[in-house]
CSV table of C-alpha atoms in Angstrom, one decimal:
chain,number,residue,atom,x,y,z
A,22,MET,CA,74.1,-16.7,-144.9
A,23,THR,CA,75.6,-13.9,-142.8
A,24,THR,CA,78.7,-13.9,-140.5
A,25,LYS,CA,79.7,-11.9,-137.5
A,26,TYR,CA,82.6,-10.5,-139.6
A,27,ALA,CA,82.2,-8.1,-142.5
A,28,PRO,CA,82.1,-9.7,-146.0
A,29,ILE,CA,85.6,-10.4,-147.5
A,30,ASP,CA,86.2,-9.6,-151.2
A,31,LYS,CA,85.9,-12.9,-153.1
A,32,ASN,CA,89.0,-11.9,-155.2
A,33,LEU,CA,91.2,-13.0,-152.3
A,34,PHE,CA,89.9,-16.6,-152.6
A,35,ILE,CA,90.1,-16.5,-156.4
A,36,LYS,CA,93.7,-15.5,-156.1
A,37,ASN,CA,94.4,-18.2,-153.5
A,38,ARG,CA,92.9,-20.9,-155.8
A,39,GLN,CA,94.9,-19.7,-158.8
A,40,LYS,CA,98.1,-20.0,-156.7
A,41,PHE,CA,97.2,-23.5,-155.8
A,42,VAL,CA,96.4,-24.5,-159.4
A,43,GLN,CA,99.9,-23.3,-160.5
A,44,LYS,CA,101.5,-25.8,-158.1
A,45,MET,CA,99.3,-28.8,-159.2
A,46,ALA,CA,100.7,-31.6,-161.3
A,47,PRO,CA,99.1,-32.2,-164.7
A,48,LYS,CA,95.9,-34.3,-164.9
A,49,SER,CA,95.1,-33.8,-161.2
A,50,ILE,CA,92.1,-33.2,-159.0
A,51,ALA,CA,92.2,-31.8,-155.4
A,52,PHE,CA,89.6,-32.1,-152.6
A,53,PHE,CA,89.1,-30.0,-149.5
A,54,ASN,CA,86.5,-30.6,-146.8
A,55,SER,CA,84.9,-28.6,-144.1
A,56,ASN,CA,85.4,-29.6,-140.5
A,57,ASP,CA,83.0,-31.7,-138.5
A,58,ILE,CA,80.8,-30.1,-135.8
A,59,TYR,CA,82.4,-31.9,-132.9
A,60,PRO,CA,80.1,-33.6,-130.3
A,61,ILE,CA,80.5,-33.1,-126.5
A,62,SER,CA,77.8,-35.4,-125.0
A,63,ALA,CA,74.1,-36.1,-125.5
A,64,ASP,CA,73.0,-33.6,-128.2
A,65,SER,CA,75.6,-31.0,-127.3
A,66,THR,CA,78.3,-29.9,-129.7
A,67,LEU,CA,81.2,-27.5,-129.8
A,68,PRO,CA,80.7,-24.3,-131.8
A,69,PHE,CA,81.6,-24.9,-135.5
A,70,GLN,CA,85.1,-23.9,-136.6
A,71,GLN,CA,85.8,-24.1,-140.3
A,72,HIS,CA,88.9,-26.0,-141.6
A,73,ARG,CA,91.3,-23.2,-142.5
A,74,ASP,CA,92.3,-24.8,-145.8
A,75,ILE,CA,88.9,-24.8,-147.4
A,76,PHE,CA,88.4,-21.3,-146.0
A,77,TYR,CA,91.7,-20.1,-147.4
A,78,LEU,CA,90.7,-21.4,-150.9
A,79,SER,CA,87.0,-20.5,-150.9
A,80,GLY,CA,85.9,-18.3,-148.0
A,81,ILE,CA,83.1,-20.8,-147.3
A,82,ASP,CA,82.5,-20.8,-143.6
A,83,GLN,CA,79.9,-23.6,-143.2
A,84,GLU,CA,79.9,-27.3,-142.3
A,85,GLU,CA,79.4,-30.1,-144.8
A,86,SER,CA,81.0,-28.3,-147.7
A,87,ILE,CA,83.5,-29.7,-150.2
A,88,LEU,CA,85.8,-27.8,-152.6
A,89,VAL,CA,87.0,-29.5,-155.8
A,90,ILE,CA,89.8,-28.0,-157.9
A,91,CYS,CA,90.3,-29.8,-161.2
A,92,PRO,CA,91.8,-27.5,-163.8
A,93,TYR,CA,92.4,-30.4,-166.3
A,94,ALA,CA,88.7,-31.5,-166.4
A,95,TYR,CA,87.3,-31.8,-169.9
A,96,LEU,CA,84.2,-29.7,-169.1
A,97,GLU,CA,84.7,-26.2,-167.9
A,98,GLU,CA,82.0,-26.6,-165.2
A,99,HIS,CA,84.0,-29.3,-163.6
A,100,ARG,CA,87.3,-27.3,-163.3
A,101,GLU,CA,86.2,-25.6,-160.1
A,102,MET,CA,83.3,-26.9,-158.0
A,103,LEU,CA,81.8,-26.2,-154.6
A,104,PHE,CA,79.4,-28.6,-153.0
A,105,VAL,CA,77.3,-27.2,-150.1
A,106,ARG,CA,74.5,-28.7,-148.1
A,107,GLU,CA,71.1,-28.1,-149.6
A,108,THR,CA,69.0,-25.8,-147.5
A,109,ASN,CA,65.3,-25.5,-147.0
A,110,GLU,CA,62.7,-23.8,-144.8
A,111,HIS,CA,62.9,-26.4,-142.1
A,112,ILE,CA,66.7,-26.1,-141.8
A,113,ALA,CA,66.3,-22.3,-141.8
A,114,VAL,CA,63.9,-22.4,-138.9
A,115,TRP,CA,65.9,-24.9,-136.8
A,116,GLU,CA,69.5,-24.0,-137.5
A,117,GLY,CA,69.4,-20.6,-139.2
A,118,GLU,CA,70.2,-19.5,-142.7
A,119,LYS,CA,72.6,-21.6,-144.8
A,120,TYR,CA,74.3,-20.7,-148.1
A,121,SER,CA,72.2,-20.6,-151.2
A,122,LYS,CA,74.0,-21.3,-154.4
A,123,GLU,CA,74.1,-17.6,-155.2
A,124,GLN,CA,75.4,-16.7,-151.8
A,125,ALA,CA,78.1,-19.4,-152.1
A,126,TYR,CA,79.2,-17.9,-155.4
A,127,ASN,CA,79.2,-14.3,-153.9
A,128,VAL,CA,81.5,-15.5,-151.1
A,129,SER,CA,83.9,-17.7,-153.1
A,130,GLY,CA,83.8,-16.6,-156.7
A,131,ILE,CA,83.1,-20.2,-157.7
A,132,LYS,CA,80.5,-20.3,-160.5
A,133,ASN,CA,79.8,-24.0,-160.3
A,134,VAL,CA,78.0,-24.5,-157.0
A,135,TYR,CA,76.2,-27.8,-156.4
A,136,TRP,CA,74.2,-29.4,-153.6
A,137,LEU,CA,76.2,-32.0,-151.6
A,138,GLN,CA,73.8,-34.7,-152.5
A,139,ASP,CA,75.0,-34.5,-156.2
A,140,PHE,CA,78.7,-35.0,-155.2
A,141,ASN,CA,79.2,-38.7,-156.0
A,142,LYS,CA,77.3,-38.5,-159.3
A,143,ILE,CA,79.4,-35.6,-160.6
A,144,ILE,CA,82.8,-36.8,-159.2
A,145,GLU,CA,82.4,-40.3,-160.7
A,146,THR,CA,82.5,-38.7,-164.1
A,147,VAL,CA,85.6,-36.5,-163.4
A,148,ILE,CA,88.0,-38.7,-161.4
A,149,PRO,CA,88.5,-41.2,-164.3
A,150,GLN,CA,89.8,-38.4,-166.5
A,151,MET,CA,92.6,-37.7,-164.0
A,152,ASP,CA,95.9,-39.6,-163.1
A,153,ASN,CA,96.5,-37.9,-159.7
A,154,ILE,CA,94.3,-37.1,-156.7
A,155,TYR,CA,95.5,-34.4,-154.2
A,156,ILE,CA,94.4,-35.3,-150.6
A,157,ASN,CA,94.7,-32.9,-147.7
A,158,ILE,CA,96.3,-34.5,-144.6
A,159,ASN,CA,97.3,-32.3,-141.7
A,160,GLU,CA,101.1,-32.2,-141.7
A,161,HIS,CA,101.7,-29.3,-139.4
A,162,TYR,CA,104.8,-29.9,-137.2
A,163,ARG,CA,102.9,-29.3,-134.0
A,164,ALA,CA,99.7,-31.2,-135.0
A,165,GLU,CA,98.3,-33.9,-132.6
A,166,LYS,CA,96.3,-36.4,-134.6
A,167,VAL,CA,94.0,-38.0,-132.0
A,168,VAL,CA,90.6,-37.4,-133.6
A,169,GLU,CA,89.5,-38.7,-137.0
A,170,THR,CA,88.3,-35.7,-139.0
A,171,ARG,CA,85.8,-35.4,-141.8
A,172,GLU,CA,88.7,-35.0,-144.2
A,173,ASP,CA,90.3,-38.3,-142.8
A,174,ARG,CA,87.1,-40.2,-143.4
A,175,PHE,CA,86.7,-38.7,-146.9
A,176,ILE,CA,90.3,-39.7,-147.8
A,177,LYS,CA,89.7,-43.3,-146.5
A,178,ASN,CA,86.6,-43.7,-148.7
A,179,LEU,CA,88.3,-42.1,-151.7
A,180,GLN,CA,91.3,-44.4,-151.6
A,181,LYS,CA,89.1,-47.5,-151.2
A,182,LYS,CA,87.0,-46.5,-154.3
A,183,TYR,CA,89.9,-45.2,-156.5
A,184,ARG,CA,92.7,-47.6,-155.7
A,185,ALA,CA,94.7,-47.3,-159.0
A,186,HIS,CA,95.1,-43.5,-158.9
A,187,ASN,CA,98.3,-41.8,-157.8
A,188,TYR,CA,97.8,-39.8,-154.6
A,189,LEU,CA,99.6,-36.5,-153.9
A,190,ARG,CA,99.9,-34.2,-150.9
A,191,SER,CA,98.2,-30.8,-151.0
A,192,ASN,CA,99.6,-29.8,-147.6
A,193,PRO,CA,103.1,-29.0,-148.6
A,194,ILE,CA,101.7,-26.6,-151.3
A,195,LEU,CA,99.4,-24.9,-148.7
A,196,GLN,CA,102.2,-24.8,-146.1
A,197,HIS,CA,104.1,-22.6,-148.6
A,198,LEU,CA,101.3,-20.6,-150.0
A,199,ARG,CA,99.6,-19.8,-146.7
A,200,SER,CA,102.8,-18.7,-145.1
A,201,ILE,CA,103.0,-15.7,-147.5
A,202,LYS,CA,100.1,-13.4,-146.9
A,203,GLU,CA,98.1,-11.4,-149.5
A,204,PRO,CA,97.5,-7.7,-148.6
A,205,GLU,CA,93.9,-8.5,-147.8
A,206,GLU,CA,95.0,-11.2,-145.3
A,207,ILE,CA,97.3,-8.8,-143.5
A,208,GLU,CA,94.4,-6.3,-143.2
A,209,LEU,CA,92.3,-9.0,-141.5
A,210,ILE,CA,95.1,-9.9,-139.1
A,211,GLN,CA,95.5,-6.2,-138.4
A,212,LYS,CA,91.8,-6.1,-137.6
A,213,ALA,CA,92.2,-9.0,-135.2
A,214,CYS,CA,95.2,-7.2,-133.5
A,215,ASN,CA,93.2,-4.0,-133.2
A,216,ILE,CA,90.4,-5.8,-131.4
A,217,THR,CA,93.0,-7.4,-129.1
A,218,GLU,CA,94.3,-3.9,-128.4
A,219,LYS,CA,90.8,-2.7,-127.4
A,220,GLY,CA,90.5,-5.6,-125.0
A,221,PHE,CA,93.9,-4.9,-123.4
A,222,ARG,CA,93.2,-1.2,-123.0
A,223,ARG,CA,89.8,-2.2,-121.4
A,224,ILE,CA,91.4,-4.4,-118.7
A,225,LEU,CA,94.4,-2.2,-117.7
A,226,PRO,CA,92.4,0.2,-115.4
A,227,PHE,CA,90.2,-2.8,-114.4
A,228,VAL,CA,93.0,-4.9,-112.8
A,229,LYS,CA,93.7,-4.5,-109.1
A,230,PRO,CA,94.5,-6.7,-106.1
A,231,GLY,CA,91.7,-9.1,-105.4
A,232,VAL,CA,90.5,-9.4,-109.0
A,233,TRP,CA,90.2,-13.0,-110.3
A,234,GLU,CA,91.9,-14.3,-113.5
A,235,TYR,CA,88.6,-15.3,-114.9
A,236,GLU,CA,87.1,-11.8,-114.4
A,237,ILE,CA,89.9,-10.5,-116.6
A,238,GLU,CA,89.1,-13.2,-119.1
A,239,ALA,CA,85.4,-12.1,-119.1
A,240,GLU,CA,86.3,-8.4,-119.7
A,241,LEU,CA,88.5,-9.3,-122.6
A,242,LEU,CA,85.9,-11.6,-124.2
A,243,HIS,CA,83.2,-8.9,-123.9
A,244,GLU,CA,85.4,-6.4,-125.8
A,245,PHE,CA,86.3,-9.0,-128.5
A,246,ILE,CA,82.7,-10.0,-129.2
A,247,THR,CA,81.5,-6.4,-129.2
A,248,ASN,CA,83.9,-5.8,-132.0
A,249,ARG,CA,82.6,-8.6,-134.3
A,250,SER,CA,85.1,-11.3,-133.2
A,251,LYS,CA,83.8,-14.8,-132.5
A,252,GLY,CA,86.1,-14.7,-129.5
A,253,TRP,CA,89.5,-16.2,-128.8
A,254,ALA,CA,92.1,-17.0,-131.5
A,255,TYR,CA,93.3,-19.7,-129.0
A,256,THR,CA,92.7,-20.7,-125.4
A,257,PRO,CA,93.6,-17.6,-123.3
A,258,ILE,CA,96.4,-17.7,-120.7
A,259,ILE,CA,95.8,-15.3,-117.8
A,260,ALA,CA,98.4,-16.4,-115.3
A,261,SER,CA,99.1,-14.4,-112.1
A,262,GLY,CA,101.9,-15.0,-109.6
A,263,LYS,CA,103.7,-18.3,-109.9
A,264,ASN,CA,101.2,-19.4,-112.7
A,265,SER,CA,103.2,-17.1,-115.0
A,266,ASN,CA,105.9,-19.7,-115.0
A,267,VAL,CA,103.6,-22.3,-116.5
A,268,LEU,CA,103.8,-21.9,-120.3
A,269,HIS,CA,100.3,-23.2,-121.1
A,270,TYR,CA,98.4,-22.3,-117.9
A,271,ILE,CA,94.8,-22.1,-119.0
A,272,GLN,CA,92.8,-22.7,-115.7
A,273,ASN,CA,92.4,-18.9,-115.1
A,274,ASN,CA,90.9,-19.6,-111.7
A,275,LYS,CA,93.2,-17.8,-109.2
A,276,ASP,CA,92.8,-14.5,-107.4
A,277,CYS,CA,95.4,-11.9,-108.2
A,278,LYS,CA,97.4,-10.6,-105.3
A,279,ASP,CA,99.2,-7.4,-104.5
A,280,GLY,CA,102.8,-7.4,-105.7
A,281,GLU,CA,102.2,-10.2,-108.2
A,282,LEU,CA,102.5,-10.0,-112.0
A,283,ILE,CA,99.9,-11.2,-114.5
A,284,LEU,CA,101.1,-12.8,-117.7
A,285,LEU,CA,98.3,-12.3,-120.3
A,286,ASP,CA,98.8,-14.4,-123.5
A,287,VAL,CA,95.5,-13.6,-125.3
A,288,GLY,CA,94.3,-12.8,-128.8
A,289,ALA,CA,91.1,-12.1,-130.7
A,290,GLU,CA,90.3,-13.8,-133.9
A,291,TYR,CA,88.6,-11.9,-136.7
A,292,ALA,CA,87.1,-13.7,-139.8
A,293,ASN,CA,89.1,-16.8,-138.8
A,294,TYR,CA,92.4,-14.9,-138.8
A,295,SER,CA,94.4,-14.8,-135.5
A,296,SER,CA,96.2,-12.3,-133.4
A,297,ASP,CA,98.6,-13.5,-130.7
A,298,MET,CA,99.6,-11.0,-128.0
A,299,THR,CA,101.4,-11.4,-124.6
A,300,ARG,CA,101.8,-8.6,-122.0
A,301,THR,CA,102.9,-9.0,-118.4
A,302,ILE,CA,101.4,-6.4,-116.0
A,303,PRO,CA,101.6,-5.7,-112.3
A,304,VAL,CA,98.4,-6.5,-110.3
A,305,ASN,CA,98.7,-3.3,-108.2
A,306,GLY,CA,99.6,-1.1,-111.2
A,307,ILE,CA,103.3,-0.6,-110.2
A,308,TYR,CA,106.2,-2.9,-111.2
A,309,SER,CA,108.8,-3.6,-108.4
A,310,ASP,CA,112.4,-2.7,-109.2
A,311,ARG,CA,113.3,-6.4,-109.8
A,312,GLN,CA,110.2,-6.9,-112.0
A,313,LYS,CA,111.2,-3.8,-114.0
A,314,GLU,CA,114.8,-5.1,-114.4
A,315,VAL,CA,113.6,-8.4,-115.8
A,316,TYR,CA,110.8,-6.8,-117.9
A,317,GLN,CA,113.4,-4.5,-119.5
A,318,ALA,CA,115.7,-7.5,-120.3
A,319,VAL,CA,112.8,-9.2,-122.1
A,320,MET,CA,112.1,-6.0,-124.0
A,321,ASN,CA,115.7,-5.8,-125.0
A,322,VAL,CA,115.5,-9.4,-126.4
A,323,LYS,CA,112.3,-8.6,-128.2
A,324,ASN,CA,113.6,-5.4,-129.8
A,325,GLU,CA,116.9,-7.0,-130.9
A,326,SER,CA,115.4,-10.2,-132.1
A,327,THR,CA,112.7,-8.4,-134.1
A,328,LYS,CA,115.5,-6.8,-136.2
A,329,LEU,CA,116.5,-10.3,-137.3
A,330,LEU,CA,113.1,-11.0,-138.9
A,331,ILE,CA,114.2,-10.0,-142.4
A,332,THR,CA,114.2,-11.4,-145.9
A,333,GLY,CA,117.0,-13.9,-146.4
A,334,ASN,CA,117.2,-15.2,-142.8
A,335,ASN,CA,115.6,-18.5,-141.8
A,336,TRP,CA,113.9,-20.0,-138.8
A,337,TYR,CA,116.9,-22.1,-137.6
A,338,SER,CA,119.6,-19.4,-137.9
A,339,TYR,CA,117.2,-16.8,-136.4
A,340,HIS,CA,116.7,-18.9,-133.2
A,341,ILE,CA,120.5,-19.5,-132.8
A,342,GLU,CA,121.0,-15.7,-132.8
A,343,VAL,CA,118.0,-15.1,-130.4
A,344,GLY,CA,119.7,-17.5,-128.0
A,345,LYS,CA,122.9,-15.4,-128.0
A,346,ILE,CA,120.9,-12.2,-127.3
A,347,MET,CA,119.0,-13.9,-124.5
A,348,THR,CA,122.2,-15.3,-123.0
A,349,GLU,CA,123.7,-11.8,-122.7
A,350,GLU,CA,120.6,-10.5,-120.9
A,351,LEU,CA,120.5,-13.4,-118.5
A,352,LEU,CA,124.2,-12.7,-117.6
A,353,LYS,CA,123.4,-9.1,-116.9
A,354,LEU,CA,120.5,-10.2,-114.6
A,355,GLY,CA,122.8,-12.5,-112.7
A,356,LEU,CA,120.7,-15.5,-113.6
A,357,LEU,CA,123.6,-17.1,-115.6
A,358,THR,CA,127.4,-17.1,-115.1
A,359,ARG,CA,130.1,-17.4,-117.7
A,360,GLU,CA,130.9,-20.8,-116.1
A,361,ASP,CA,127.3,-21.9,-116.9
A,362,ILE,CA,127.8,-21.0,-120.5
A,363,LYS,CA,131.2,-22.6,-120.7
A,364,ASN,CA,129.8,-25.9,-119.4
A,365,GLU,CA,126.5,-25.8,-121.3
A,366,ASP,CA,125.1,-28.7,-123.4
A,367,PRO,CA,125.0,-27.4,-127.0
A,368,LYS,CA,121.7,-29.3,-127.5
A,369,TRP,CA,120.2,-27.5,-124.5
A,370,PRO,CA,122.0,-24.2,-124.0
A,371,ALA,CA,122.3,-22.6,-120.6
A,372,TYR,CA,119.7,-19.9,-121.5
A,373,LYS,CA,117.0,-22.6,-121.9
A,374,LYS,CA,116.8,-22.8,-118.1
A,375,TYR,CA,115.0,-19.5,-118.1
A,376,PHE,CA,113.7,-19.3,-121.7
A,377,MET,CA,112.7,-22.8,-122.9
A,378,HIS,CA,110.4,-22.1,-125.8
A,379,GLY,CA,110.8,-20.7,-129.3
A,380,ASN,CA,110.9,-16.9,-129.9
A,381,SER,CA,108.7,-16.9,-133.1
A,382,HIS,CA,106.2,-18.9,-135.1
A,383,HIS,CA,104.2,-18.3,-138.3
A,384,MET,CA,100.8,-16.7,-137.6
A,385,GLY,CA,97.7,-16.2,-139.8
A,386,LEU,CA,94.6,-18.3,-140.2
A,387,ASP,CA,96.0,-20.5,-137.5
A,388,THR,CA,97.7,-19.1,-134.4
A,389,HIS,CA,100.6,-21.5,-135.0
A,390,ASP,CA,100.2,-21.1,-138.8
A,391,TYR,CA,101.4,-23.0,-141.8
A,392,GLY,CA,105.0,-22.3,-142.8
A,393,ILE,CA,107.9,-24.5,-143.9
A,394,LEU,CA,110.6,-24.0,-141.3
A,395,THR,CA,113.4,-24.7,-143.8
A,396,GLU,CA,112.3,-21.9,-146.2
A,397,THR,CA,114.0,-18.6,-146.2
A,398,PHE,CA,112.0,-15.6,-144.9
A,399,VAL,CA,110.3,-13.6,-147.6
A,400,PRO,CA,108.1,-10.4,-147.6
A,401,ASN,CA,104.5,-10.8,-146.2
A,402,MET,CA,105.3,-13.7,-143.9
A,403,VAL,CA,103.7,-12.9,-140.5
A,404,PHE,CA,105.6,-14.0,-137.3
A,405,THR,CA,105.2,-13.6,-133.6
A,406,VAL,CA,108.1,-12.3,-131.5
A,407,GLU,CA,107.7,-13.6,-128.0
A,408,PRO,CA,110.7,-13.8,-125.7
A,409,GLY,CA,110.2,-14.6,-122.0
A,410,ILE,CA,112.2,-15.0,-118.8
A,411,TYR,CA,110.7,-17.4,-116.3
A,412,ILE,CA,112.1,-17.4,-112.7
A,413,PRO,CA,110.2,-19.9,-110.5
A,414,GLU,CA,112.5,-19.2,-107.5
A,415,GLU,CA,111.4,-15.6,-107.6
A,416,GLY,CA,107.7,-16.4,-108.2
A,417,PHE,CA,107.2,-14.7,-111.6
A,418,GLY,CA,107.7,-15.1,-115.3
A,419,ILE,CA,107.6,-12.3,-117.9
A,420,ARG,CA,106.8,-12.8,-121.6
A,421,ILE,CA,106.1,-10.0,-124.1
A,422,GLU,CA,104.8,-10.8,-127.6
A,423,ASP,CA,103.9,-8.8,-130.8
A,424,ASP,CA,102.9,-9.9,-134.3
A,425,VAL,CA,105.0,-8.6,-137.2
A,426,VAL,CA,105.1,-8.7,-141.0
A,427,ILE,CA,108.4,-9.2,-142.9
A,428,GLN,CA,109.1,-6.4,-145.4
A,429,SER,CA,111.1,-6.3,-148.6
A,430,ASN,CA,113.7,-4.2,-146.9
A,431,GLY,CA,114.6,-3.5,-143.3
A,432,GLU,CA,112.9,-4.4,-140.1
A,433,PRO,CA,109.4,-6.0,-140.0
A,434,TYR,CA,106.2,-4.0,-139.6
A,435,ASN,CA,104.6,-4.4,-136.2
A,436,LEU,CA,100.9,-5.1,-136.3
A,437,MET,CA,100.7,-4.4,-132.6
A,438,ARG,CA,102.6,-1.1,-132.6
A,439,ASN,CA,99.7,0.7,-130.9
A,440,ILE,CA,99.3,-1.8,-128.1
A,441,PRO,CA,100.8,-0.5,-124.8
A,442,ILE,CA,104.0,-2.2,-124.0
A,443,GLU,CA,106.5,0.1,-122.2
A,444,ILE,CA,106.6,0.0,-118.4
A,445,GLU,CA,105.6,3.7,-117.9
A,446,GLU,CA,102.7,3.5,-120.4
A,447,ILE,CA,101.2,0.4,-118.7
A,448,GLU,CA,101.6,1.9,-115.2
A,449,ASP,CA,100.0,5.2,-116.3
A,450,LEU,CA,97.0,3.4,-117.9
A,451,MET,CA,96.5,1.1,-114.9
A,452,ASN,CA,96.4,4.1,-112.6
A,453,SER,CA,94.2,6.3,-114.8
A,454,LYS,CA,91.1,5.8,-112.7
């Protein structure tokens, strides 16, 4: 089976499994399932998106796959198993190529690849040897659990069949492991960021008064797919005028008018890894004096807050400091007064009127990636930096966002260092034709 993206060295997935095994309790077995292909209506479905956990541990990017990790199994061939859907000529004609056992090994580094139809027969001999079963429930702090997943159904059947076993949670292990990236992962995120850069450079001379938000969306998507991306890392936000004050505006259906700003919160994926970029640009290619003033204030917050993404800091302390930096900039802009700050509610500080979201989140295989918020920052964690100032009464909002990697010493490394961000550079590129 081939993918849009270039093959990934299987040693990455071997390393990831070894790290997971080191965190497992004795006499344990762990299961990880592919996602469903989700239905729309009639025989229509959404494009397949692999569950990031099985991808992280195996590189397998196909539906109806199960990964089993059982380092304490008596037989060596049961210690690491991959079950994939058996393919045949009929499936190849109707759906395209699926993994052969050899291809699945080449992708994952797992020697023991079986057809899915043999799953129950093999597992029924292994589970009785174990005391503990690791199940994989989505515990992300922003998760909305409204759809029963393939993993959910699997867990329900497992617990019905094996009632006397002790069940453990794999998610806390993965929340920790996935938040600290291997060098190969950082390269893949960098590739996604580079594709996003190409898209952004494409649209700068394209944007002008009268263009529609969806036309900008189309230009970006063209560039992403041309560069071996499947497309968006998340639903794109292309918000002109007053729409730029709506944090999750995704309609992208308005025409862009002279004098307005366009807030672009867009990112390409590559090999299931995300990028997450925001830039705010003038429709007519020139920022007004007030727009420049606010833009520079957001840049100041971004630059100062980036310096705080260092080893030893943590998510909660970091955001308190960011709030102080933003407060000073809002005072300079005349949006807040000292009286506002004196009378603020400590649980909802005065600056939140104009900057109501977080300044950073973990990023990687998921755009809002795994990461335990109480853990101290360590090298190779990847974070966004995304301050914004939103002024509905003035008809515009400005957000600026880059993706950075925490280093052993000093400031983080900016994966978006080559993407235009300064006022003059954006204006020059927009007026280059």
